[in-house]
Coordinates of C-alpha atoms in Angstrom, one line a residue:
M73 CA 83.4 55.6 120.8
R74 CA 84.4 53.4 123.7
L75 CA 85.8 50.1 123.4
G76 CA 82.4 48.4 123.9
G77 CA 80.8 50.3 121.0
R78 CA 83.8 49.4 118.7
L79 CA 83.5 45.7 119.6
A80 CA 79.7 45.7 119.0
A81 CA 80.4 47.4 115.7
A82 CA 82.8 44.8 114.7
V83 CA 80.4 42.0 115.7
E84 CA 77.7 43.6 113.6
V85 CA 79.9 43.9 110.5
L86 CA 81.1 40.2 110.8
D87 CA 77.6 39.2 111.1
D88 CA 76.6 41.1 108.1
V89 CA 79.5 39.5 106.0
A90 CA 78.6 36.1 107.1
K91 CA 74.8 36.3 106.4
R92 CA 74.9 38.4 103.2
H93 CA 78.3 36.7 101.9
R94 CA 79.5 40.2 100.7
P95 CA 83.0 41.6 100.6
V96 CA 84.1 42.9 104.0
A97 CA 85.2 46.3 102.6
D98 CA 81.5 46.8 101.4
A99 CA 80.1 46.0 104.8
L100 CA 82.6 48.2 106.6
K101 CA 81.7 51.1 104.2
D102 CA 77.9 50.7 104.7
W103 CA 78.4 50.5 108.5
G104 CA 80.4 53.8 108.4
L105 CA 77.7 55.5 106.2
S106 CA 75.0 54.5 108.6
H107 CA 77.0 55.5 111.7
R108 CA 78.4 58.9 110.8
F109 CA 79.1 59.7 114.4
A110 CA 82.0 57.3 114.3
G111 CA 85.4 59.1 113.7
S112 CA 88.2 57.9 111.6
G113 CA 89.9 56.3 114.6
D114 CA 86.9 54.4 115.5
R115 CA 86.5 53.1 111.9
S116 CA 90.1 52.1 111.9
A117 CA 89.9 50.2 115.1
I118 CA 86.7 48.4 114.0
G119 CA 88.2 47.5 110.7
N120 CA 91.3 46.1 112.4
L121 CA 89.3 43.8 114.7
V122 CA 87.1 42.6 111.7
Y123 CA 90.1 42.0 109.5
D124 CA 91.9 40.2 112.2
A125 CA 89.0 38.1 113.0
L126 CA 88.6 37.2 109.4
R127 CA 92.4 36.4 108.9
R128 CA 92.5 33.9 111.7
R129 CA 88.8 32.6 111.7
R130 CA 89.7 29.0 111.9
S131 CA 92.4 29.2 114.6
F132 CA 90.6 31.8 116.6
G133 CA 87.4 29.8 116.6
W134 CA 89.2 26.5 117.6
R135 CA 91.0 28.4 120.5
M136 CA 87.8 30.0 121.8
G137 CA 85.7 26.8 121.3
N138 CA 83.2 29.0 119.4
D139 CA 83.5 30.7 115.9
S140 CA 80.6 33.1 116.4
P141 CA 81.3 36.6 115.2
R142 CA 81.2 37.8 118.9
A143 CA 83.8 35.1 119.9
L144 CA 86.1 35.9 117.0
V145 CA 86.1 39.6 117.8
F146 CA 87.0 39.2 121.5
A147 CA 89.7 36.6 120.2
A148 CA 91.0 39.5 117.8
L149 CA 90.9 41.9 120.8
A150 CA 92.9 39.5 123.0
E151 CA 95.5 38.5 120.4
G152 CA 95.9 41.9 118.6
Y153 CA 95.9 44.2 121.7
G154 CA 97.4 41.6 124.2
M155 CA 94.5 42.1 126.5
A156 CA 93.9 39.4 129.2
A157 CA 90.4 38.5 130.2
D158 CA 90.4 40.7 133.5
A159 CA 91.7 43.7 131.5
V160 CA 89.0 43.2 128.9
A161 CA 86.4 43.0 131.6
A162 CA 87.7 46.1 133.5
A163 CA 87.7 48.1 130.2
L164 CA 84.1 47.2 129.4
E165 CA 82.6 47.6 133.0
G166 CA 79.7 49.9 132.8
D167 CA 79.7 50.1 128.9
R168 CA 76.1 49.6 128.0
F169 CA 76.9 49.2 124.3
A170 CA 79.4 46.3 124.8
P171 CA 78.7 42.9 123.6
K172 CA 78.4 40.1 126.2
L173 CA 81.9 38.9 127.3
P174 CA 82.7 35.3 126.7
S175 CA 83.0 33.2 129.8
A176 CA 86.1 32.9 131.8
A177 CA 86.5 29.4 130.7
D178 CA 86.4 30.5 127.1
F179 CA 89.1 33.1 127.7
E180 CA 91.1 30.5 129.6
R181 CA 90.8 27.9 126.7
F182 CA 91.9 30.7 124.2
R183 CA 94.9 31.5 126.2
T184 CA 96.1 27.9 127.1
V185 CA 94.9 25.5 124.4
D186 CA 97.6 24.1 122.3
L187 CA 97.1 25.0 118.7
A188 CA 99.7 22.4 117.6
K189 CA 97.0 19.8 118.4
A190 CA 94.4 21.3 116.0
P191 CA 93.8 20.0 112.6
D192 CA 96.2 21.1 109.8
A193 CA 93.7 23.4 108.2
V194 CA 92.8 25.1 111.4
R195 CA 96.7 25.7 112.1
A196 CA 97.0 27.2 108.6
D197 CA 93.7 29.2 108.8
V198 CA 92.4 27.8 105.5
P199 CA 89.2 26.0 104.5
D200 CA 89.4 22.4 104.9
W201 CA 89.1 21.7 101.1
L202 CA 92.1 23.8 100.4
A203 CA 94.5 21.9 102.8
D204 CA 95.5 19.4 100.1
E205 CA 95.9 22.3 97.7
F206 CA 98.3 24.2 99.8
A207 CA 100.2 21.1 100.8
I208 CA 100.9 20.4 97.2
S209 CA 101.7 24.0 96.4
L210 CA 103.9 25.0 99.4
G211 CA 105.6 21.7 100.3
P212 CA 106.3 20.3 103.8
E213 CA 106.1 23.7 105.6
W214 CA 102.7 24.4 104.1
I215 CA 101.0 25.1 107.3
A216 CA 103.6 27.8 108.4
E217 CA 103.6 29.3 104.9
A218 CA 99.8 29.5 104.8
A219 CA 99.6 30.8 108.4
A220 CA 101.9 33.8 107.3
F221 CA 99.1 35.0 105.1
A222 CA 97.0 35.5 108.3
E223 CA 99.3 38.2 109.5
R224 CA 98.7 41.9 109.1
P225 CA 100.5 43.3 106.0
P226 CA 102.8 46.2 105.6
L227 CA 102.1 49.2 103.2
D228 CA 104.5 49.0 100.3
L229 CA 105.3 51.7 97.8
R230 CA 107.2 51.7 94.5
V231 CA 109.4 54.6 93.6
N232 CA 108.7 55.8 90.1
A233 CA 112.2 56.1 88.5
L234 CA 110.9 58.5 85.9
L235 CA 110.4 61.1 88.6
G236 CA 112.7 60.4 91.6
N237 CA 114.8 58.0 93.6
R238 CA 114.3 56.0 96.6
E239 CA 116.4 58.0 98.9
E240 CA 114.6 61.2 98.2
A241 CA 111.1 59.5 98.5
A242 CA 112.0 57.8 101.8
A243 CA 113.2 61.2 103.4
K244 CA 109.8 62.6 102.5
L245 CA 108.0 59.8 104.2
A246 CA 110.3 59.3 107.1
E247 CA 107.6 60.4 109.6
F248 CA 105.7 57.2 108.6
G249 CA 108.6 54.8 109.2
A250 CA 109.2 54.2 105.5
A251 CA 112.3 52.2 104.8
A252 CA 113.9 50.4 101.8
T253 CA 112.4 47.1 101.0
R254 CA 114.6 44.1 101.4
L255 CA 114.4 42.7 97.8
S256 CA 112.8 45.3 95.4
P257 CA 115.4 47.9 94.5
L258 CA 112.5 50.4 94.0
G259 CA 110.4 49.8 97.0
L260 CA 109.6 51.6 100.3
R261 CA 107.8 49.7 103.1
I262 CA 105.9 51.2 106.1
P263 CA 105.5 48.5 108.7
P264 CA 102.2 46.8 109.6
I265 CA 99.9 48.7 111.8
A266 CA 99.8 47.6 115.5
G267 CA 96.7 47.5 117.8
A268 CA 94.0 50.1 116.8
G269 CA 96.4 52.1 114.7
R270 CA 96.1 52.7 110.9
H271 CA 98.3 53.4 107.9
P272 CA 99.1 56.8 106.9
N273 CA 97.1 58.1 104.0
V274 CA 100.0 58.3 101.7
Q275 CA 97.8 59.2 98.8
A276 CA 97.3 62.5 100.3
E277 CA 101.1 63.2 100.4
A278 CA 102.6 65.5 97.9
V279 CA 105.1 62.7 97.0
F280 CA 102.3 60.4 95.9
Q281 CA 100.2 63.4 94.3
M282 CA 103.2 64.4 92.2
G283 CA 103.6 60.8 90.9
T284 CA 106.9 60.0 92.6
V285 CA 105.5 56.9 94.5
E286 CA 102.7 54.4 93.7
V287 CA 101.2 51.9 96.2
Q288 CA 102.3 48.6 95.1
D289 CA 103.3 45.4 97.0
E290 CA 107.0 44.5 97.0
G291 CA 106.1 41.0 95.3
S292 CA 104.3 42.9 92.5
Q293 CA 107.3 45.1 92.1
L294 CA 109.6 42.2 91.8
V295 CA 107.5 40.2 89.2
S296 CA 107.2 43.5 87.1
L297 CA 111.1 43.8 87.2
L298 CA 111.4 40.1 86.3
V299 CA 109.4 40.6 83.0
G300 CA 112.8 42.2 81.8
A301 CA 111.2 45.2 79.9
K302 CA 114.1 47.0 78.2
A303 CA 114.1 50.4 76.4
G304 CA 113.5 49.9 72.6
E305 CA 111.2 46.8 73.0
T306 CA 107.6 46.5 72.1
I307 CA 105.7 45.4 75.2
L308 CA 102.1 44.4 75.8
D309 CA 100.5 44.2 79.2
F310 CA 97.8 41.9 78.2
C311 CA 95.6 42.1 81.5
A312 CA 96.6 45.5 82.6
G313 CA 93.7 46.3 85.0
A314 CA 94.1 49.4 86.8
G315 CA 97.7 49.5 85.6
G316 CA 100.0 48.9 88.5
K317 CA 102.4 46.7 86.4
T318 CA 101.9 48.8 83.5
L319 CA 103.4 51.8 85.4
A320 CA 106.4 49.7 86.5
L321 CA 107.0 48.7 82.9
A322 CA 106.9 52.2 81.7
A323 CA 109.5 53.3 84.3
A324 CA 111.8 50.3 83.5
T325 CA 111.9 51.4 79.8
A326 CA 112.7 54.9 80.6
G327 CA 109.4 56.3 79.1
E328 CA 109.8 55.1 75.6
R329 CA 106.6 55.0 73.6
R330 CA 106.4 51.3 72.9
I331 CA 104.2 50.0 75.7
H332 CA 100.6 48.8 75.2
A333 CA 98.0 48.3 77.9
F334 CA 95.0 46.2 77.3
D335 CA 92.2 44.9 79.3
A336 CA 89.0 43.2 78.1
D337 CA 87.1 44.7 81.1
R338 CA 86.8 48.5 80.6
R339 CA 85.7 49.0 84.1
R340 CA 89.0 47.4 85.6
L341 CA 90.9 49.5 83.1
A342 CA 89.3 52.9 84.0
P343 CA 91.8 54.0 86.7
I344 CA 94.8 53.6 84.6
Y345 CA 94.3 56.9 82.7
E346 CA 94.6 59.1 85.8
R347 CA 97.5 56.9 87.2
L348 CA 99.4 57.2 84.0
R349 CA 98.9 61.1 84.0
R350 CA 100.1 61.4 87.6
A351 CA 103.2 59.1 86.9
R352 CA 103.9 61.0 83.7
A353 CA 104.2 57.6 82.0
E354 CA 103.6 59.1 78.5
S355 CA 105.1 56.0 76.7
V356 CA 101.9 53.9 77.3
E357 CA 99.1 53.3 74.8
V358 CA 95.8 52.1 76.3
H359 CA 93.6 49.7 74.4
S360 CA 90.2 48.3 75.5
R361 CA 89.2 46.4 72.2
T362 CA 91.0 43.4 70.9
G363 CA 90.7 44.7 67.4
E364 CA 93.0 47.5 68.2
L365 CA 95.8 44.9 68.9
E366 CA 96.0 43.4 65.4
A367 CA 99.3 45.3 64.3
L368 CA 101.0 43.7 67.5
E369 CA 100.4 39.9 66.5
G370 CA 103.8 38.1 66.5
A371 CA 105.4 41.6 67.0
C372 CA 105.9 42.0 70.7
D373 CA 109.3 41.4 72.5
R374 CA 107.5 40.8 75.8
V375 CA 103.9 40.0 76.8
L376 CA 102.9 40.2 80.4
V377 CA 99.9 38.0 81.5
D378 CA 98.9 39.0 84.9
A379 CA 96.1 36.4 85.0
P380 CA 92.8 36.5 86.7
C381 CA 93.1 34.1 89.8
T382 CA 91.7 33.3 93.2
G383 CA 93.9 36.0 94.8
S384 CA 95.1 33.6 97.5
G385 CA 98.4 35.4 97.7
T386 CA 96.5 38.6 98.8
W387 CA 94.6 37.1 101.6
R388 CA 96.5 39.2 104.3
R389 CA 94.7 42.2 102.7
R390 CA 91.5 40.5 101.6
P391 CA 91.0 37.8 104.2
D392 CA 87.2 37.4 103.5
A393 CA 88.0 36.1 100.0
K394 CA 89.3 32.9 101.3
W395 CA 86.2 32.1 103.1
R396 CA 84.2 32.7 99.9
L397 CA 86.3 30.7 97.6
S398 CA 85.0 27.5 96.3
R399 CA 86.1 24.6 94.2
S400 CA 83.9 25.8 91.3
A401 CA 85.4 29.3 91.4
L402 CA 88.8 27.7 91.4
E403 CA 88.0 25.6 88.2
K404 CA 86.5 28.7 86.6
R405 CA 89.7 30.6 87.2
T406 CA 92.0 28.0 85.8
A407 CA 89.8 27.7 82.6
E408 CA 90.1 31.6 82.4
Q409 CA 93.9 31.3 82.8
D410 CA 94.1 28.9 79.9
A411 CA 92.1 31.0 77.8
V412 CA 94.0 34.3 78.4
L413 CA 97.5 32.5 77.9
D414 CA 96.3 31.2 74.6
S415 CA 95.0 34.7 73.5
A416 CA 98.3 36.4 74.6
A417 CA 100.6 33.9 73.1
R418 CA 99.8 35.1 69.5
F419 CA 101.4 38.5 70.2
V420 CA 104.7 37.2 71.3
R421 CA 107.5 37.6 68.6
P422 CA 108.9 34.2 67.3
G423 CA 112.6 33.7 67.7
G424 CA 113.1 35.1 71.1
G425 CA 110.1 36.8 72.3
R426 CA 109.0 36.5 76.0
L427 CA 105.8 35.6 77.6
A428 CA 105.6 36.3 81.3
Y429 CA 102.9 34.7 83.3
V430 CA 101.9 36.1 86.7
T431 CA 99.3 35.3 89.2
C432 CA 98.8 36.6 92.7
S433 CA 97.9 33.1 93.8
V434 CA 100.0 30.5 95.7
L435 CA 98.0 27.4 94.4
A436 CA 99.8 25.0 92.0
S437 CA 96.7 24.4 90.0
E438 CA 96.7 28.1 88.9
N439 CA 100.4 28.3 88.5
G440 CA 102.8 25.4 87.4
A441 CA 99.8 23.3 86.2
R442 CA 98.7 26.1 84.0
V443 CA 102.3 26.4 82.5
E444 CA 102.5 22.9 81.9
A445 CA 99.0 22.7 80.1
F446 CA 100.0 25.7 78.0
L447 CA 103.3 24.0 76.9
A448 CA 101.4 21.0 75.8
R449 CA 99.2 23.2 73.6
H450 CA 102.0 25.5 72.4
P451 CA 105.2 23.4 71.7
D452 CA 107.0 26.4 70.2
F453 CA 107.4 27.9 73.8
A454 CA 109.8 26.8 76.5
V455 CA 110.1 27.9 80.3
E456 CA 113.2 29.7 81.2
D457 CA 114.9 28.9 84.5
A458 CA 113.7 31.2 87.3
G459 CA 116.9 31.5 89.0
A460 CA 118.7 32.6 85.8
V461 CA 115.9 35.0 85.1
W462 CA 116.3 36.5 88.7
R463 CA 120.0 36.8 88.2
E464 CA 119.6 38.5 84.9
E465 CA 117.1 41.0 86.0
L466 CA 117.9 41.4 89.7
S467 CA 121.7 40.8 89.7
D468 CA 122.4 42.6 93.1
V469 CA 119.4 41.0 94.9
P470 CA 119.9 37.7 96.6
P471 CA 117.3 35.2 95.3
D472 CA 114.5 34.6 98.0
F473 CA 111.7 32.5 96.7
L474 CA 110.2 29.0 96.4
N475 CA 111.3 27.2 93.2
V476 CA 108.6 25.6 91.1
P477 CA 110.3 23.2 88.6
G478 CA 108.4 22.3 85.3
G479 CA 108.4 22.3 81.7
G480 CA 112.1 21.9 81.4
G481 CA 112.7 25.0 83.4
S482 CA 111.2 26.6 86.5
G483 CA 109.0 29.2 87.8
L484 CA 109.1 31.0 91.1
L485 CA 106.8 31.6 94.0
L486 CA 107.0 34.5 96.4
T487 CA 105.3 34.2 99.8
A488 CA 104.7 36.1 102.9
R489 CA 106.8 33.8 105.0
R490 CA 109.7 33.3 102.7
S491 CA 109.8 36.6 100.7
G492 CA 107.9 39.0 103.1
T493 CA 105.7 39.8 100.2
D494 CA 102.1 39.0 99.1
G495 CA 102.0 35.7 97.3
F496 CA 103.0 35.9 93.5
F497 CA 103.8 33.2 91.0
F498 CA 106.0 34.1 88.1
A499 CA 107.3 32.1 85.1
R500 CA 108.8 33.5 81.9
L501 CA 108.7 31.5 78.7
V502 CA 110.5 32.2 75.4
R503 CA 109.0 31.6 72.0
R504 CA 111.4 29.6 69.7

């Protein structure tokens, strides 16, 4: 496909997302199935334009003076590919599939307008109603913090310590630019894609197929390590989902058979079996019914609650989600978080058992506020100090997070701007 066809396809996908209020991944998949002539390079280029347009929908629309799908796609082209108006016009000359060009005035506005004069929510690339939430959650520099979640993300991998080490895995992935992550002692990072490029299909590589590496954001790796799982302990991953953090816990405990993975949604849990097999994590027992957990009540040394949340910390990878999020959806999530914490608490061993609360959200209403509410209902728990937990579990790693005081201790917040990771909240509580 020529550039004009790719631009037209991106406009079509964005229009589909807007009209049908559907996930962008589904819209891109359907477009590919109905346009089988498009090669993998074409699909990647189209996807990049679509995702870039969604990541910066507010700021691109404000700079163009128009937030239509067509305007957003041309803004993504100009920004992501560094193409000036005359270069775009020259590249599309005679291309009958190309969408109509924005006017010269629109391109000039996009190039010269001062974004610093835009409303705060526009500069942050978030919906208006979330501006106050972000200001409360991320402090005085919230606009820059939020805007960092509109950048293209890297591809992070976790080395499975049961099967290999980071140096060997990095050597096998050297052609892709894989290098050690800055904070996680187990991580490898492949840089964000540029222009029309695409990340390598690492899942086709032998190092992945053999279970030596797993795709996992560096922030997710860090919070898994902060749980503090040790060999010989009984551990419950109470919202295991597809098992990313379960696998990390299994590696941290050297494969001892005392890890339990549970999720009430069997569909979310389904991928865990193949992942456990590939990683040779034989220490994990998987549960899909609450009745199977009765023997664990009051007996677990550590319980991980990776709670359902808005996913605001993952907006670099799922930018369409921020435009679908509503106040009612946020309220529903906070109620679910309270319920899952209450359910998980009964499995924590009295007299020193730990409860780790994790979300992939940066919103205070889902994070510190939920911990405070939990403590009010469960006075037998106390929050540990996040800095002390970091030093205990990551002694050789300089602390790099936003501190979230509360409950007599503190949680921590990892962000794209501060930590270079997806957004994650972590708090560890001890049961007295």
